[in-house]
PDB file of C-alpha atoms in Angstrom:
ATOM      1  CA  MET A  28       0.000   0.000   0.000  1.00 63.00           C
ATOM      2  CA  SER A  29       2.796   2.394   0.842  1.00 68.00           C
ATOM      3  CA  TYR A  30       4.401   1.779  -2.543  1.00 73.00           C
ATOM      4  CA  LEU A  31       1.207   2.712  -4.368  1.00 75.00           C
ATOM      5  CA  VAL A  32       0.852   5.870  -2.288  1.00 76.00           C
ATOM      6  CA  PHE A  33       4.483   6.694  -3.091  1.00 78.00           C
ATOM      7  CA  VAL A  34       3.799   6.264  -6.818  1.00 81.00           C
ATOM      8  CA  PHE A  35       0.698   8.443  -6.513  1.00 83.00           C
ATOM      9  CA  PHE A  36       2.732  11.145  -4.751  1.00 83.00           C
ATOM     10  CA  MET A  37       5.337  11.060  -7.511  1.00 82.00           C
ATOM     11  CA  CYS A  38       2.586  11.397 -10.115  1.00 86.00           C
ATOM     12  CA  LEU A  39       1.049  14.236  -8.097  1.00 86.00           C
ATOM     13  CA  VAL A  40       4.346  16.114  -8.196  1.00 82.00           C
ATOM     14  CA  LEU A  41       4.586  15.548 -11.954  1.00 82.00           C
ATOM     15  CA  THR A  42       1.054  16.751 -12.626  1.00 84.00           C
ATOM     16  CA  LEU A  43       1.589  19.845 -10.490  1.00 81.00           C
ATOM     17  CA  VAL A  44       4.774  20.581 -12.442  1.00 78.00           C
ATOM     18  CA  TRP A  45       2.678  20.147 -15.581  1.00 78.00           C
ATOM     19  CA  VAL A  46       0.204  22.771 -14.358  1.00 78.00           C
ATOM     20  CA  ALA A  47       2.980  25.093 -13.165  1.00 77.00           C
ATOM     21  CA  SER A  48       4.698  25.028 -16.569  1.00 74.00           C
ATOM     22  CA  ASN A  49       2.034  27.521 -17.739  1.00 69.00           C
ATOM     23  CA  PRO A  50       0.651  25.603 -20.719  1.00 72.00           C
ATOM     24  CA  SER A  51      -2.235  26.690 -22.904  1.00 74.00           C
ATOM     25  CA  PRO A  52      -5.727  26.297 -21.384  1.00 73.00           C
ATOM     26  CA  TYR A  53      -6.297  22.950 -23.101  1.00 73.00           C
ATOM     27  CA  TYR A  54      -3.258  21.352 -21.511  1.00 76.00           C
ATOM     28  CA  GLY A  55      -3.738  23.239 -18.257  1.00 76.00           C
ATOM     29  CA  ALA A  56      -7.206  21.738 -17.900  1.00 77.00           C
ATOM     30  CA  ALA A  57      -5.850  18.266 -18.576  1.00 79.00           C
ATOM     31  CA  GLY A  58      -3.097  18.853 -16.009  1.00 80.00           C
ATOM     32  CA  LEU A  59      -5.554  19.966 -13.340  1.00 81.00           C
ATOM     33  CA  VAL A  60      -7.866  17.026 -13.965  1.00 82.00           C
ATOM     34  CA  SER A  61      -4.972  14.573 -13.838  1.00 84.00           C
ATOM     35  CA  SER A  62      -3.662  16.153 -10.619  1.00 85.00           C
ATOM     36  CA  ALA A  63      -7.149  15.826  -9.099  1.00 83.00           C
ATOM     37  CA  VAL A  64      -7.303  12.155 -10.106  1.00 83.00           C
ATOM     38  CA  VAL A  65      -3.856  11.444  -8.696  1.00 86.00           C
ATOM     39  CA  GLY A  66      -4.663  13.390  -5.518  1.00 83.00           C
ATOM     40  CA  TRP A  67      -7.745  11.231  -5.122  1.00 80.00           C
ATOM     41  CA  GLY A  68      -5.530   8.186  -5.604  1.00 80.00           C
ATOM     42  CA  VAL A  69      -3.354   9.338  -2.707  1.00 79.00           C
ATOM     43  CA  LEU A  70      -6.394   9.535  -0.434  1.00 78.00           C
ATOM     44  CA  VAL A  71      -8.210   6.469  -1.803  1.00 72.00           C
ATOM     45  CA  GLY A  72      -8.297   4.746   1.569  1.00 61.00           C
ATOM     46  CA  MET A  73     -10.691   7.347   2.979  1.00 61.00           C
ATOM     47  CA  GLY A  74     -13.805   5.745   1.524  1.00 65.00           C
ATOM     48  CA  LEU A  75     -17.048   6.908  -0.020  1.00 68.00           C
ATOM     49  CA  PHE A  76     -16.975  10.476   1.287  1.00 71.00           C
ATOM     50  CA  LEU A  77     -13.761  11.172  -0.566  1.00 72.00           C
ATOM     51  CA  TRP A  78     -15.196   9.714  -3.777  1.00 73.00           C
ATOM     52  CA  CYS A  79     -18.248  12.009  -3.541  1.00 76.00           C
ATOM     53  CA  GLN A  80     -16.022  14.995  -2.809  1.00 76.00           C
ATOM     54  CA  PHE A  81     -13.861  14.162  -5.818  1.00 77.00           C
ATOM     55  CA  LEU A  82     -16.876  13.934  -8.138  1.00 78.00           C
ATOM     56  CA  ILE A  83     -18.233  17.286  -6.931  1.00 80.00           C
ATOM     57  CA  TYR A  84     -14.810  18.886  -7.366  1.00 77.00           C
ATOM     58  CA  LEU A  85     -14.412  17.381 -10.837  1.00 77.00           C
ATOM     59  CA  GLY A  86     -17.845  18.636 -11.899  1.00 80.00           C
ATOM     60  CA  GLY A  87     -16.987  22.154 -10.782  1.00 79.00           C
ATOM     61  CA  MET A  88     -13.673  21.996 -12.606  1.00 75.00           C
ATOM     62  CA  TRP A  89     -15.358  20.981 -15.865  1.00 75.00           C
ATOM     63  CA  VAL A  90     -17.609  24.046 -15.720  1.00 77.00           C
ATOM     64  CA  VAL A  91     -14.627  26.334 -15.183  1.00 75.00           C
ATOM     65  CA  PHE A  92     -12.575  24.581 -17.880  1.00 74.00           C
ATOM     66  CA  VAL A  93     -15.262  24.864 -20.527  1.00 74.00           C
ATOM     67  CA  TYR A  94     -15.666  28.560 -19.767  1.00 74.00           C
ATOM     68  CA  THR A  95     -11.902  29.175 -19.739  1.00 72.00           C
ATOM     69  CA  VAL A  96     -11.201  27.267 -22.940  1.00 71.00           C
ATOM     70  CA  SER A  97     -14.022  29.017 -24.762  1.00 71.00           C
ATOM     71  CA  LEU A  98     -12.648  32.430 -23.765  1.00 73.00           C
ATOM     72  CA  ALA A  99      -8.955  31.720 -24.271  1.00 72.00           C
ATOM     73  CA  ALA A 100      -8.953  29.406 -27.267  1.00 69.00           C
ATOM     74  CA  GLU A 101      -5.730  29.482 -29.252  1.00 70.00           C
ATOM     75  CA  PRO A 102      -5.388  28.383 -32.868  1.00 72.00           C
ATOM     76  CA  HIS A 103      -2.005  26.756 -32.144  1.00 67.00           C
ATOM     77  CA  PRO A 104      -1.696  25.714 -28.487  1.00 65.00           C
ATOM     78  CA  GLU A 105       1.832  25.172 -27.206  1.00 64.00           C
ATOM     79  CA  MET A 106       2.977  22.679 -24.659  1.00 61.00           C
ATOM     80  CA  LEU A 107       6.036  20.660 -25.525  1.00 53.00           C
ATOM     81  CA  GLY A 108       7.434  23.128 -28.063  1.00 57.00           C
ATOM     82  CA  SER A 109       8.365  25.683 -25.416  1.00 65.00           C
ATOM     83  CA  HIS A 110      11.458  25.338 -23.253  1.00 69.00           C
ATOM     84  CA  VAL A 111       9.340  24.838 -20.125  1.00 65.00           C
ATOM     85  CA  GLY A 112       7.505  21.984 -21.811  1.00 67.00           C
ATOM     86  CA  LEU A 113      10.804  20.379 -22.759  1.00 73.00           C
ATOM     87  CA  TYR A 114      11.980  20.701 -19.151  1.00 75.00           C
ATOM     88  CA  PHE A 115       8.761  19.022 -18.070  1.00 71.00           C
ATOM     89  CA  LEU A 116       9.277  16.206 -20.557  1.00 73.00           C
ATOM     90  CA  GLY A 117      12.846  15.723 -19.327  1.00 79.00           C
ATOM     91  CA  TYR A 118      11.852  15.664 -15.661  1.00 78.00           C
ATOM     92  CA  PHE A 119       8.978  13.315 -16.422  1.00 76.00           C
ATOM     93  CA  SER A 120      11.343  10.898 -18.168  1.00 80.00           C
ATOM     94  CA  VAL A 121      13.766  11.014 -15.240  1.00 84.00           C
ATOM     95  CA  PHE A 122      10.991  10.319 -12.730  1.00 79.00           C
ATOM     96  CA  VAL A 123       9.659   7.429 -14.804  1.00 77.00           C
ATOM     97  CA  LEU A 124      13.131   5.908 -14.972  1.00 81.00           C
ATOM     98  CA  LEU A 125      13.659   6.424 -11.238  1.00 79.00           C
ATOM     99  CA  GLY A 126      10.307   4.787 -10.522  1.00 74.00           C
ATOM    100  CA  ALA A 127      11.215   1.807 -12.690  1.00 75.00           C
ATOM    101  CA  VAL A 128      14.587   1.458 -10.958  1.00 74.00           C
ATOM    102  CA  ILE A 129      12.958   1.628  -7.525  1.00 70.00           C
ATOM    103  CA  VAL A 130      10.214  -0.867  -8.356  1.00 66.00           C
ATOM    104  CA  TRP A 131      12.484  -3.420 -10.000  1.00 68.00           C
ATOM    105  CA  GLY A 132      15.293  -2.696  -7.552  1.00 63.00           C
ATOM    106  CA  TRP A 133      13.206  -3.900  -4.643  1.00 58.00           C
ATOM    107  CA  ASP A 134      12.748  -7.273  -6.312  1.00 57.00           C
ATOM    108  CA  VAL A 135      16.493  -7.579  -7.005  1.00 55.00           C
ATOM    109  CA  VAL A 136      17.326  -6.933  -3.350  1.00 53.00           C
ATOM    110  CA  GLY A 137      14.786  -9.525  -2.259  1.00 54.00           C
ATOM    111  CA  LEU A 138      12.017  -7.227  -1.098  1.00 53.00           C
ATOM    112  CA  SER A 139       8.845  -7.593  -3.088  1.00 53.00           C
ATOM    113  CA  LEU A 140       5.917  -5.279  -3.659  1.00 51.00           C
ATOM    114  CA  GLU A 141       3.389  -7.958  -2.792  1.00 52.00           C
ATOM    115  CA  VAL A 142       0.840  -7.197  -0.099  1.00 49.00           C
ATOM    116  CA  ARG A 143      -0.590  -9.798   2.248  1.00 49.00           C
ATOM    117  CA  THR A 144      -4.378  -9.774   2.007  1.00 49.00           C
ATOM    118  CA  SER A 145      -7.222 -12.113   2.830  1.00 52.00           C
ATOM    119  CA  PHE A 146      -7.036 -13.342  -0.782  1.00 54.00           C
ATOM    120  CA  GLY A 147      -3.391 -14.396  -0.454  1.00 53.00           C
ATOM    121  CA  MET A 148      -0.400 -12.630  -1.958  1.00 54.00           C
ATOM    122  CA  CYS A 149      -1.184  -9.946  -4.516  1.00 54.00           C
ATOM    123  CA  LEU A 150       0.272  -6.727  -5.860  1.00 55.00           C
ATOM    124  CA  VAL A 151      -2.726  -4.592  -4.915  1.00 55.00           C
ATOM    125  CA  SER A 152      -3.988  -3.898  -1.414  1.00 58.00           C
ATOM    126  CA  VAL A 153      -7.546  -4.584  -0.326  1.00 56.00           C
ATOM    127  CA  ASP A 154      -8.288  -0.842  -0.376  1.00 60.00           C
ATOM    128  CA  PHE A 155      -7.848  -0.795  -4.132  1.00 62.00           C
ATOM    129  CA  VAL A 156      -9.824  -4.003  -4.700  1.00 61.00           C
ATOM    130  CA  GLY A 157     -13.079  -2.906  -3.019  1.00 62.00           C
ATOM    131  CA  VAL A 158     -14.683  -0.954  -5.853  1.00 62.00           C
ATOM    132  CA  PRO A 159     -13.861  -3.509  -8.583  1.00 65.00           C
ATOM    133  CA  LEU A 160     -15.305  -6.256  -6.380  1.00 63.00           C
ATOM    134  CA  LEU A 161     -18.433  -4.173  -5.878  1.00 63.00           C
ATOM    135  CA  TYR A 162     -18.878  -3.880  -9.625  1.00 64.00           C
ATOM    136  CA  SER A 163     -18.050  -7.530 -10.316  1.00 65.00           C
ATOM    137  CA  TRP A 164     -19.973  -9.430  -7.617  1.00 63.00           C
ATOM    138  CA  GLY A 165     -21.715  -6.643  -5.768  1.00 62.00           C
ATOM    139  CA  ASP A 166     -24.418  -6.109  -8.372  1.00 63.00           C
ATOM    140  CA  LEU A 167     -25.608  -9.702  -7.974  1.00 68.00           C
ATOM    141  CA  ILE A 168     -25.590  -9.377  -4.207  1.00 66.00           C
ATOM    142  CA  PHE A 169     -27.528  -6.105  -4.369  1.00 65.00           C
ATOM    143  CA  TRP A 170     -29.982  -7.671  -6.789  1.00 68.00           C
ATOM    144  CA  PHE A 171     -30.724 -10.686  -4.578  1.00 69.00           C
ATOM    145  CA  VAL A 172     -30.685  -8.841  -1.267  1.00 66.00           C
ATOM    146  CA  GLY A 173     -32.306  -5.567  -2.267  1.00 66.00           C
ATOM    147  CA  GLY A 174     -34.273  -6.688  -5.306  1.00 64.00           C
ATOM    148  CA  PRO A 175     -37.514  -7.702  -3.578  1.00 64.00           C
ATOM    149  CA  TYR A 176     -37.525  -4.478  -1.568  1.00 63.00           C
ATOM    150  CA  TYR A 177     -36.888  -2.444  -4.709  1.00 63.00           C
ATOM    151  CA  TRP A 178     -39.752  -4.065  -6.620  1.00 64.00           C
ATOM    152  CA  SER A 179     -42.129  -3.729  -3.674  1.00 65.00           C
ATOM    153  CA  CYS A 180     -41.359   0.004  -3.513  1.00 63.00           C
ATOM    154  CA  LEU A 181     -42.078   0.335  -7.221  1.00 64.00           C
ATOM    155  CA  LEU A 182     -45.392  -1.505  -6.958  1.00 65.00           C
ATOM    156  CA  CYS A 183     -46.698   0.581  -4.045  1.00 58.00           C
TER     157      CYS A 183
END
């Protein structure tokens, strides 16, 4: 779990550098959305409240982005052609290489990234498995448990 949070923090730094490199509004909006997604990934263990807060924040950002892009539309937006964009690309490449060295370096030393869960050994913690399990088996459980109540409410 701590490794995934570390990766999310590294991505958060990269997305904030992306926003701080003063790109055109198109790329700035993409940078802010990606930093919000990665910030949510850092706090993913908080539960449903954080998910609702993230969706509200993302909805507000989309309204602001549409308004900003419509007012400041450029015929030729710049991102990687400027020197700041090239610096960003260079730093991003360095961080990706460092992340790869750290991840594969742990396995060389003998430490693995596997997390002990109730399902056995896996690369992902239980916190990250909850929502996919809800969408895979949870719909059947909700259907059988809550289905009769749902239909009785519709018939009344």
